[in-house]
Coordinates of N, CA, C and O in Angstrom, one line a residue:
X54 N -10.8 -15.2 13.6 CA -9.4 -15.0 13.6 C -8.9 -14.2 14.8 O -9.3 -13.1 15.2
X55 N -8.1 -14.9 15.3 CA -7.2 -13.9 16.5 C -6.3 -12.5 16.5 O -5.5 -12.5 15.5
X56 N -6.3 -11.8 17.0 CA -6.0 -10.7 16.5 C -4.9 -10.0 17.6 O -5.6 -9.5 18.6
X57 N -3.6 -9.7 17.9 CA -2.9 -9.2 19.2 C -3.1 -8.0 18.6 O -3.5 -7.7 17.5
X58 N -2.7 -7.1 19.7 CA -2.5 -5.6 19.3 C -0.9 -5.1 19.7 O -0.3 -5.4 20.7
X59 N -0.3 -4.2 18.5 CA 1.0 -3.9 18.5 C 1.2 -2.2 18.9 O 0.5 -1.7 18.0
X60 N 1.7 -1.5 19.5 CA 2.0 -0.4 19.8 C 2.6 0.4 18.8 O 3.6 -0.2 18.3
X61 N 2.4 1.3 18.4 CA 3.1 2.2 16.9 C 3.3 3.8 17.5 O 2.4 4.4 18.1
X62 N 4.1 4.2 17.2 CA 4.1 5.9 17.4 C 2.6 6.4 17.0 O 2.1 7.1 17.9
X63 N 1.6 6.2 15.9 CA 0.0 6.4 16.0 C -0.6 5.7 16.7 O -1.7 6.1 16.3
X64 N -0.8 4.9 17.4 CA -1.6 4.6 18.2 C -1.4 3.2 18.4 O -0.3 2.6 18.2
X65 N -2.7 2.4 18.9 CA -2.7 0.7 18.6 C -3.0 0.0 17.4 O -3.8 0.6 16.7
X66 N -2.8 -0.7 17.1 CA -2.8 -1.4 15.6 C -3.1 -2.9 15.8 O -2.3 -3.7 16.4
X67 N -4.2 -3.3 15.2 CA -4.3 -4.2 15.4 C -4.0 -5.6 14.2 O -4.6 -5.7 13.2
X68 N -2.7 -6.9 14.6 CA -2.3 -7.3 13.6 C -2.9 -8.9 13.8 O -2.9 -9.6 14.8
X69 N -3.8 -9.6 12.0 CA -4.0 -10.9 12.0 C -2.6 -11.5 12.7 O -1.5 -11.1 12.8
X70 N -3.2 -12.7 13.3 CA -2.6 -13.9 13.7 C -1.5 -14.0 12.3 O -1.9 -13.6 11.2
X71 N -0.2 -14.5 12.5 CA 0.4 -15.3 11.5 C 0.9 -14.1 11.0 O 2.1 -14.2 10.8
X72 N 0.5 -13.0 10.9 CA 2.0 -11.7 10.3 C 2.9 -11.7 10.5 O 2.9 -11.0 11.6
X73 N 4.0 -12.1 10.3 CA 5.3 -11.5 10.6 C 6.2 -10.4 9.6 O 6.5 -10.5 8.4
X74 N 6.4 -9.5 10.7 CA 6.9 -8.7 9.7 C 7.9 -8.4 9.8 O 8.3 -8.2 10.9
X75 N 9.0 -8.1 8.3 CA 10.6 -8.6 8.2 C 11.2 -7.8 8.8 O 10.8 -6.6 9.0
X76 N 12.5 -8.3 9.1 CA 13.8 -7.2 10.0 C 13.9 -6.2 8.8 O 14.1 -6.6 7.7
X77 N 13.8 -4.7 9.4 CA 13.8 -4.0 7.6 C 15.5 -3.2 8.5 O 15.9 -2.0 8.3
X78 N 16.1 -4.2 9.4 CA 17.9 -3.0 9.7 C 18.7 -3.9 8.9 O 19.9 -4.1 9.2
X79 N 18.3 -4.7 7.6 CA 19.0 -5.7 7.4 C 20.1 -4.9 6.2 O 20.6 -5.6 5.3
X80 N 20.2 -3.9 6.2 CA 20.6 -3.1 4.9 C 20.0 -2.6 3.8 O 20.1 -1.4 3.4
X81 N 18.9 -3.8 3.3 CA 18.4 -3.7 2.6 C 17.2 -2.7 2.4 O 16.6 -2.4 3.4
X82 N 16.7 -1.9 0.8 CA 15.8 -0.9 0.6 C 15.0 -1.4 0.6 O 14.8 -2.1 -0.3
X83 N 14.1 -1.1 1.8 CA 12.5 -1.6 2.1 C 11.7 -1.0 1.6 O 11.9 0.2 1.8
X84 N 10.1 -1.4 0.6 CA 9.4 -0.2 0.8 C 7.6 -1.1 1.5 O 7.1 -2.1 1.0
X85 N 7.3 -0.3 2.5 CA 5.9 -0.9 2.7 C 4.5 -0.3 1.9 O 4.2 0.9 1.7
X86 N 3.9 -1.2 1.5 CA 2.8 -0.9 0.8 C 1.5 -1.5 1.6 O 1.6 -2.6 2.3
X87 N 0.1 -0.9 1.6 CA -0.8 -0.8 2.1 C -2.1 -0.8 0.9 O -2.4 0.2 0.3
X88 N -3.2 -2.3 0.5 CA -4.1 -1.9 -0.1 C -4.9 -1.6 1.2 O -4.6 -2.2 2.2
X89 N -6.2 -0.3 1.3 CA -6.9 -0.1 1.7 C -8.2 -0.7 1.1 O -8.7 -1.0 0.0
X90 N -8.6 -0.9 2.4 CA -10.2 -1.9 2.0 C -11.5 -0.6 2.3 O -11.3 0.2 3.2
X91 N -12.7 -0.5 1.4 CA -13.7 0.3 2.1 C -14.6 -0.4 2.8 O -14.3 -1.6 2.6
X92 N -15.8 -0.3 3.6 CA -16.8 -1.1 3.7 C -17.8 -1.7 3.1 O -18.7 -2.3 3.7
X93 N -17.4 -1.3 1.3 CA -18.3 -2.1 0.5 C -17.1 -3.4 0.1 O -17.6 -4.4 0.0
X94 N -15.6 -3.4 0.0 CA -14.7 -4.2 -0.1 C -13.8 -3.7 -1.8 O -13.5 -4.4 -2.8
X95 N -13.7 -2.0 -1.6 CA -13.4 -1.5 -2.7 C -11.9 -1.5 -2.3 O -11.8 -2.0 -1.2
X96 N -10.5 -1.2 -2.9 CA -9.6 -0.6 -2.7 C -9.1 0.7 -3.4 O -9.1 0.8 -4.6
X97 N -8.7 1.6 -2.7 CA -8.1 2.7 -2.9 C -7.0 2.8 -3.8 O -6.3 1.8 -3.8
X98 N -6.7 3.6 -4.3 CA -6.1 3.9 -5.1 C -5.5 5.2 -5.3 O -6.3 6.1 -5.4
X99 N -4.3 5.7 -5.5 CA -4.4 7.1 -6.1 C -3.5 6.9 -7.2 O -3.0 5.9 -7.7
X100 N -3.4 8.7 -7.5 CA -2.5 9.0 -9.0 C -1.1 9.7 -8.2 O -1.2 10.6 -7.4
X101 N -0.2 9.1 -8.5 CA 1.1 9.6 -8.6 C 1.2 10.9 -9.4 O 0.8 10.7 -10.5
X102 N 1.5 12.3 -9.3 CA 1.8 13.0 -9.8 C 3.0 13.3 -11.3 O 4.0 12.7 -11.8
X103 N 2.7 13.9 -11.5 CA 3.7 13.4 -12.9 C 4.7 14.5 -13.0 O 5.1 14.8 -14.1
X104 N 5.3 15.4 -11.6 CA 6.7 15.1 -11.3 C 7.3 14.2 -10.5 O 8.4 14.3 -10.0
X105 N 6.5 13.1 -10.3 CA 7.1 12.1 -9.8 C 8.5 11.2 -10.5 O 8.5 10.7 -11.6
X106 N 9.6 11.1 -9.6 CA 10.9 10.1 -10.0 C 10.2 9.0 -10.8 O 10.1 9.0 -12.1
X107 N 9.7 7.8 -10.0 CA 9.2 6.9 -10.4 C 7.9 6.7 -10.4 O 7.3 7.0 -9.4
X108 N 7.2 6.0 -11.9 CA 5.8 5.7 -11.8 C 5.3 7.1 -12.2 O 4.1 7.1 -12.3
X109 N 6.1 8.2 -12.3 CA 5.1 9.4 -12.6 C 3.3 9.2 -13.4 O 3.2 8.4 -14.3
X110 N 2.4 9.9 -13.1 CA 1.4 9.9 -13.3 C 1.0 8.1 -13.4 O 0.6 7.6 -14.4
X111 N 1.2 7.6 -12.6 CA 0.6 6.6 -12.9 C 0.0 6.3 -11.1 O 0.4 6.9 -10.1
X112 N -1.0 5.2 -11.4 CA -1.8 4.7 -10.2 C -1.1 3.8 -9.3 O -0.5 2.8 -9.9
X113 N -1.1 3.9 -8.2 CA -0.5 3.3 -6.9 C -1.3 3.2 -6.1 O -2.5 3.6 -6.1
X114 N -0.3 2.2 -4.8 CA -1.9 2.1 -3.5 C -0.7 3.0 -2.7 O 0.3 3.6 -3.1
X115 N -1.1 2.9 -1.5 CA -0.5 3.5 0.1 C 0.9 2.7 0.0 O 0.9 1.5 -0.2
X116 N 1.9 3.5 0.0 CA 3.3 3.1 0.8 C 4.4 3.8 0.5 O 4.4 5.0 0.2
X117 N 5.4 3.0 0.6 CA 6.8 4.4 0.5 C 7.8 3.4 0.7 O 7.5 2.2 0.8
X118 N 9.0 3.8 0.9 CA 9.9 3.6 1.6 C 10.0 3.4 3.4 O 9.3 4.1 4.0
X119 N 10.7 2.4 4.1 CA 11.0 2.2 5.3 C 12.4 2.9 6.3 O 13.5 2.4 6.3
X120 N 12.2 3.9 6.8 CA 13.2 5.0 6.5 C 13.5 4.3 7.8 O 12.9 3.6 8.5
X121 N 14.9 4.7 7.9 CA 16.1 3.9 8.7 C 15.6 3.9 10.5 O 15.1 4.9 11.0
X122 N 15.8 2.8 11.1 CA 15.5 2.7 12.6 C 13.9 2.6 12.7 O 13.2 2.7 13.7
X123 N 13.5 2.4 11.5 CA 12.1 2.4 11.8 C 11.4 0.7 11.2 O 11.9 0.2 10.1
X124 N 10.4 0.0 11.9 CA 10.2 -1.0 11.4 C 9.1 -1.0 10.2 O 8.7 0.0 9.7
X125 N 8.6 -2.5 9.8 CA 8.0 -2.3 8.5 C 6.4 -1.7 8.9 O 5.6 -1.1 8.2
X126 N 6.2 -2.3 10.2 CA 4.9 -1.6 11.3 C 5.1 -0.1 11.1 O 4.5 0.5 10.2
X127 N 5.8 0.5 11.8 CA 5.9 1.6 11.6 C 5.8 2.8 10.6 O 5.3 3.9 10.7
X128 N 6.4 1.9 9.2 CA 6.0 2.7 8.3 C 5.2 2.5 7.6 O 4.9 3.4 6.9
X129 N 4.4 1.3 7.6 CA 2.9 1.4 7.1 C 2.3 2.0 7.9 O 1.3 2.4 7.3
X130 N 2.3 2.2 9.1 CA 1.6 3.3 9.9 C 1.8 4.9 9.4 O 0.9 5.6 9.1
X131 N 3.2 5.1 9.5 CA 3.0 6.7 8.9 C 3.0 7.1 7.1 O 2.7 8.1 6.6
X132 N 3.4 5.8 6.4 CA 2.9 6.8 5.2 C 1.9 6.6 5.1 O 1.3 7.4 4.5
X133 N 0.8 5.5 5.6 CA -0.8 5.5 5.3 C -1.2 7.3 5.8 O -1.8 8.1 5.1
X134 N -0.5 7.4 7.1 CA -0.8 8.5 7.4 C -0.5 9.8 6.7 O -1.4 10.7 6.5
X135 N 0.8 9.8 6.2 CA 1.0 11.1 5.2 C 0.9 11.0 4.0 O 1.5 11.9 3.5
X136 N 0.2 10.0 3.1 CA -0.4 9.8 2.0 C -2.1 10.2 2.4 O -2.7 11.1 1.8
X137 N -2.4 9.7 3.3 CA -3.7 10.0 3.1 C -4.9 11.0 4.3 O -6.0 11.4 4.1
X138 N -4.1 10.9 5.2 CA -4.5 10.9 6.5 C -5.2 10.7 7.6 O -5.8 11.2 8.5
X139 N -5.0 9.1 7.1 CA -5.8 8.1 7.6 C -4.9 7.6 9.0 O -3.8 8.2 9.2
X140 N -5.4 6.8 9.7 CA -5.0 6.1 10.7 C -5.0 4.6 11.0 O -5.7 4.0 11.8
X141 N -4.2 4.1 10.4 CA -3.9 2.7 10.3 C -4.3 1.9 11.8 O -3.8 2.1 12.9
X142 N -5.4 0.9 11.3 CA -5.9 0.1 12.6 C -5.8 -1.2 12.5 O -6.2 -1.8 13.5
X143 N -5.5 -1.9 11.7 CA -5.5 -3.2 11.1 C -4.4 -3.3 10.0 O -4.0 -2.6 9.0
X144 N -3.9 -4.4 10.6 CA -3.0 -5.0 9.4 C -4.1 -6.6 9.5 O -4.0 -7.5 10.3
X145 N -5.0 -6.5 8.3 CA -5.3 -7.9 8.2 C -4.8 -8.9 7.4 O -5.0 -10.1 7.7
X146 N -4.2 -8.9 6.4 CA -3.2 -9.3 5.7 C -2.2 -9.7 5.0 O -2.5 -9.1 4.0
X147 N -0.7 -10.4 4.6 CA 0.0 -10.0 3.9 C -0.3 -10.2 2.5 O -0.8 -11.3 2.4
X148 N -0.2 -9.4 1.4 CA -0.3 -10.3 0.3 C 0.5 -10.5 -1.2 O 0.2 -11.1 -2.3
X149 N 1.4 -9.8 -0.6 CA 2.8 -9.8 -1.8 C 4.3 -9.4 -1.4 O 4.3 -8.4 -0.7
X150 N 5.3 -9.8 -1.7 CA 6.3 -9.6 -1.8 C 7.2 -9.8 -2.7 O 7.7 -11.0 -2.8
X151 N 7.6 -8.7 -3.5 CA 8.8 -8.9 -4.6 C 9.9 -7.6 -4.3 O 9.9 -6.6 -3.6
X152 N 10.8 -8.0 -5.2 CA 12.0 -7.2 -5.2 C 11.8 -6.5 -6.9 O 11.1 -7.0 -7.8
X153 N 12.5 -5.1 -7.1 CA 12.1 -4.2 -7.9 C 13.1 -3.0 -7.7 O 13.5 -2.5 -6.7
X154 N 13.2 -2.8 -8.9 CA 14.5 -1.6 -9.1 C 13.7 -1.1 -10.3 O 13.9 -1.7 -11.3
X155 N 13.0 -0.1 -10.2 CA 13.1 1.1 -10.8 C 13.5 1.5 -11.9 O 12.8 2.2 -12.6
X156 N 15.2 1.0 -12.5 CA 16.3 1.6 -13.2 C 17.3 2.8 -12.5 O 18.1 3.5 -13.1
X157 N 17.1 2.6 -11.0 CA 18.5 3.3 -10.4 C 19.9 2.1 -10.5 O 21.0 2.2 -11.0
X158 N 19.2 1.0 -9.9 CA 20.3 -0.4 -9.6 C 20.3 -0.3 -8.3 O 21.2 -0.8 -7.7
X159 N 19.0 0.5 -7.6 CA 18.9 -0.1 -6.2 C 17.3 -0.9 -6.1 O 16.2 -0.5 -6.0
X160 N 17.9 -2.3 -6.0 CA 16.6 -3.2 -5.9 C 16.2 -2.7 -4.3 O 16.8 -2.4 -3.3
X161 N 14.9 -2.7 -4.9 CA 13.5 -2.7 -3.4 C 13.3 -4.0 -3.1 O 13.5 -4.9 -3.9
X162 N 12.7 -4.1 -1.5 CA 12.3 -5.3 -1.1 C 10.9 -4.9 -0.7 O 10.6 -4.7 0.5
X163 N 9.9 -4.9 -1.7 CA 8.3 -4.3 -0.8 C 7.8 -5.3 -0.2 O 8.2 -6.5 -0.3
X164 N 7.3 -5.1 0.3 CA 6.0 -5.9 0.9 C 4.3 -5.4 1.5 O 4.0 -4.8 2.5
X165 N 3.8 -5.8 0.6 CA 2.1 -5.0 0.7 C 1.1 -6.2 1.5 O 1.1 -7.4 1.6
X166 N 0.4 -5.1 2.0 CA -0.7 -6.0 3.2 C -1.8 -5.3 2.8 O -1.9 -4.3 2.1
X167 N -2.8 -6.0 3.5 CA -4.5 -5.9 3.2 C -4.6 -5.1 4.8 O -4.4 -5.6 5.9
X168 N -5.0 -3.7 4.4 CA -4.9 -3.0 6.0 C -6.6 -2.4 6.3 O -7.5 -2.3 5.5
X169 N -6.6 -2.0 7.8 CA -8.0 -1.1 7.4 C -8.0 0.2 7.9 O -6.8 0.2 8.2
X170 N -8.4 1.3 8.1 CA -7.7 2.2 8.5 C -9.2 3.3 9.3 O -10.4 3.3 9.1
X171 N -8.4 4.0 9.9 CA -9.7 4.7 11.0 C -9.6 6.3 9.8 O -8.5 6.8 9.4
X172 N -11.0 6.7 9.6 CA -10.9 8.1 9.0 C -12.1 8.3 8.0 O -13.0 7.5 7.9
X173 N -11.9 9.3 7.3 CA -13.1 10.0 6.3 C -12.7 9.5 5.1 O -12.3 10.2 4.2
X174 N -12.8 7.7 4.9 CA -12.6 7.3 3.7 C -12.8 8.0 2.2 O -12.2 7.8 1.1
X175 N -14.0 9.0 2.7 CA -14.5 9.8 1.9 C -13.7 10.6 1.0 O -14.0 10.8 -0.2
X176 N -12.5 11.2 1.9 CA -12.3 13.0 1.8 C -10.5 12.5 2.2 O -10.0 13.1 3.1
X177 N -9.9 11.7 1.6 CA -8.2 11.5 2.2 C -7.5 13.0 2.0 O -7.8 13.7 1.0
X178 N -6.6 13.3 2.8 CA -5.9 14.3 2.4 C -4.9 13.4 2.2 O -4.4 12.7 3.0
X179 N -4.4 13.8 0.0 CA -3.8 13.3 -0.3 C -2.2 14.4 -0.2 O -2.4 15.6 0.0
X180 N -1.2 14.0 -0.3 CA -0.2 14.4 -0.2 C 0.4 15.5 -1.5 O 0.9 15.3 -2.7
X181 N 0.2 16.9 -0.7 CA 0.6 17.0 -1.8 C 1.6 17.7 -2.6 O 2.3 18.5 -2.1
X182 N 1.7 17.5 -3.8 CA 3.0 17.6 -4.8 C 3.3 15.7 -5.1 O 3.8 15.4 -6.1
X183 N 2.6 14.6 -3.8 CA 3.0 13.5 -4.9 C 2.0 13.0 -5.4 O 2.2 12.4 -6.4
X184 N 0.3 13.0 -4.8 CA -0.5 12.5 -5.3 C -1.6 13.4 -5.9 O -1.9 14.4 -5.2
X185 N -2.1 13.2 -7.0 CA -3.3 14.3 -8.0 C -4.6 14.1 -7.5 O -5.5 15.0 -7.2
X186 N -4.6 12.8 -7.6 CA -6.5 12.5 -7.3 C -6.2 11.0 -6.4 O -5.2 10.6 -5.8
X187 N -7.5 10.3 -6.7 CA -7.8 9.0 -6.1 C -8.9 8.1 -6.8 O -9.3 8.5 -7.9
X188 N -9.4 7.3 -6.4 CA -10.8 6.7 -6.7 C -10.7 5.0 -5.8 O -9.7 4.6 -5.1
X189 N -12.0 4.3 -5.9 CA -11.8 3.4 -5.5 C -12.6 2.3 -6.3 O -13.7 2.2 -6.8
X190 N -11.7 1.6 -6.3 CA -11.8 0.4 -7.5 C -12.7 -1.1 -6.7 O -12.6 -1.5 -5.5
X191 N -13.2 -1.7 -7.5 CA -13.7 -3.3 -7.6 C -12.9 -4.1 -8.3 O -11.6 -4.0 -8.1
X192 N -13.4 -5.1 -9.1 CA -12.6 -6.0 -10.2 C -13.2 -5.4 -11.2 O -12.5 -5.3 -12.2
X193 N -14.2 -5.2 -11.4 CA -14.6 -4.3 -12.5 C -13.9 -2.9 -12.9 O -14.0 -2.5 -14.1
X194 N -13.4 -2.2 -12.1 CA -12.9 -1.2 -12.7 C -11.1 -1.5 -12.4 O -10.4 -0.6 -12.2
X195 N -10.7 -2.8 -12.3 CA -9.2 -2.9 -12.2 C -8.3 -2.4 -13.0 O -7.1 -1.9 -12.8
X196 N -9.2 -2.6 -14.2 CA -8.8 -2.3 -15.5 C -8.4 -0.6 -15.4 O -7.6 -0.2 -16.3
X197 N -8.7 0.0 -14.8 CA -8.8 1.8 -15.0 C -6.9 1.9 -14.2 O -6.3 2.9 -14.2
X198 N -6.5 0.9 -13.7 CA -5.2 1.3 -12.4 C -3.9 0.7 -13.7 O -2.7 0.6 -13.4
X199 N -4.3 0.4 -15.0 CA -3.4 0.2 -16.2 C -3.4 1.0 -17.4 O -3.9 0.9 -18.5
X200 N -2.3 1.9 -16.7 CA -2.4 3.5 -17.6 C -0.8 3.9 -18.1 O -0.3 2.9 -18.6
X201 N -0.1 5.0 -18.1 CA 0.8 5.4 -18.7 C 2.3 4.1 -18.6 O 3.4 4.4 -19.0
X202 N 2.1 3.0 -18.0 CA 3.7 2.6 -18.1 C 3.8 1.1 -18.8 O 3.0 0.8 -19.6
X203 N 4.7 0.4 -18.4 CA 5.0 -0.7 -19.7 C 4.1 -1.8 -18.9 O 4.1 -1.6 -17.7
X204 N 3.5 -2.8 -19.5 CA 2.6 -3.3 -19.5 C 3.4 -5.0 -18.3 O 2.8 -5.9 -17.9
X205 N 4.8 -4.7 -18.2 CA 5.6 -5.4 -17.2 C 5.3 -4.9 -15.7 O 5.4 -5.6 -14.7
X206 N 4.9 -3.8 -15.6 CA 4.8 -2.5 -14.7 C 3.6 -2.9 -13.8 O 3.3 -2.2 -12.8
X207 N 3.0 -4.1 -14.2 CA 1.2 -3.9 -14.0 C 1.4 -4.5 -12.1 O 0.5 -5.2 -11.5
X208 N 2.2 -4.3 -11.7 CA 2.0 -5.1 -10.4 C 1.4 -4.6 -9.8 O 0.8 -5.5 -9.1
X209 N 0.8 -3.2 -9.4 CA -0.1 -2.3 -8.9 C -1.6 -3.6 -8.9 O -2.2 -4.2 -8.0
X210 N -1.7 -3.6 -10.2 CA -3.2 -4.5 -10.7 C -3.1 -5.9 -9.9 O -4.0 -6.3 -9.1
X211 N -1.9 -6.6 -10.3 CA -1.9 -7.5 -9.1 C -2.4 -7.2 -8.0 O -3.6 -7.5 -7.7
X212 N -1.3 -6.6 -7.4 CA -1.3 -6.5 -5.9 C -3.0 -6.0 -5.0 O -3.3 -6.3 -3.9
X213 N -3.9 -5.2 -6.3 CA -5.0 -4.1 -6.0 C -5.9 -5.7 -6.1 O -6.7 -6.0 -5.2
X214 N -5.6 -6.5 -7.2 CA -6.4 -7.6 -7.0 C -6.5 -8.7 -5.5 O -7.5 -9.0 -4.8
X215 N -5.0 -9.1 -5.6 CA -5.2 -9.8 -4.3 C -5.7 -8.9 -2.9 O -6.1 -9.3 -1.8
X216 N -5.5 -7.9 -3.2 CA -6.7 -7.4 -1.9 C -8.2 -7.6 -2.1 O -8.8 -8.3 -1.3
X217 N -8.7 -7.3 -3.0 CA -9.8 -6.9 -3.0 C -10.2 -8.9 -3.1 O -11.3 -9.3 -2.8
X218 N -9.4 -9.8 -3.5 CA -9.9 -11.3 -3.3 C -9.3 -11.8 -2.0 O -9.3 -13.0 -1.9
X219 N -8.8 -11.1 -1.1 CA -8.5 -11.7 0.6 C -9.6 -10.9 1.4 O -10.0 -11.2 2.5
X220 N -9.9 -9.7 0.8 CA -11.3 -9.2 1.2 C -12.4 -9.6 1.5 O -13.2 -9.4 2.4
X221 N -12.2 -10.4 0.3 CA -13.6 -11.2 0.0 C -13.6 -12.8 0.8 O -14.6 -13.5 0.9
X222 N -12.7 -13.0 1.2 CA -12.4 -14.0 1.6 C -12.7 -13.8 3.4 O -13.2 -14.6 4.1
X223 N -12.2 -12.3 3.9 CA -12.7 -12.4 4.8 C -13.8 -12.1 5.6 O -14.0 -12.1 6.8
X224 N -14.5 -11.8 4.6 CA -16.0 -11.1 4.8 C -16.9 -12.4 5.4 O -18.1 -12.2 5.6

């Protein structure tokens, strides 16, 4: 697979062929999401804290919001960064996009990619006040990332799936 390299306020980043990533000045509430891959082909995971607005105590991967003048590159570069304190080097995938409102009545437009990231996979400094812990999942333990919310909610499990099966795909 060919691979260009894109310039980011963290460093260089390197994105598969075929990414395009959307105009996020379009008005619209962007949020970028990030599964992390390990070198066995685990994904990451953490716990949302449970003063959290939304999702309280419940499991999430890497992302956030796309905060204004900034692209969807960009901000999967820095919340990977202030979620975990990793350093985003790879975007090798996209692999979901939906729209999602919370219960404010402001729909989100996410979009989550299969990323790889330079750091102490080991030891993330999680953020904190929003994340508790972590772990890192297979398809075998998918099941552990469907915990406190309505069982409509499960897109986390999606999403943690199709990484860990475009993983495997590109191994």
């Amino acid at each position: 697979m060919e691979e260009n390299t894109v310039n980011v306020e963290t460093g260089n980043v390197e994105v598969a062929e075929g990414i395009e990533f959307p105009d996020t000045s379009d008005g619209r509430l962007w949020v970028a999401g990030a599964v992390v891959i390990d070198e066995r082909g685990n994904a990451f995971a953490q716990r949302r804290s449970a003063t959290r607005k939304v999702f309280p105590h419940c499991w999430d991967i890497v992302g956030g919001h796309v905060e204004e003048g900034e692209s969807m590159l960009q901000a999967l570069a820095r919340e990977i960064t202030e979620e975990t304190g990793w350093t985003l080097s790879a975007v090798v995938a996209e692999l979901y996009r939906l729209d999602w409102d919370p219960g404010d009545g402001r729909t989100r437009r996410e979009v989550d990619y299969l990323v790889r990231v330079d750091g102490d996979l080991a030891d993330p400094a999680l953020e904190v006040g929003k994340h508790t812990e972590f772990m890192w999942v297979d398809d075998s333990r998918l099941h552990l990332l469907r915990d406190a919310r309505d069982p409509g909610d499960y897109f986390i499990t999606e999403i943690v799936q199709m990484g860990l099966a475009a993983a495997r795909e590109l191994r």
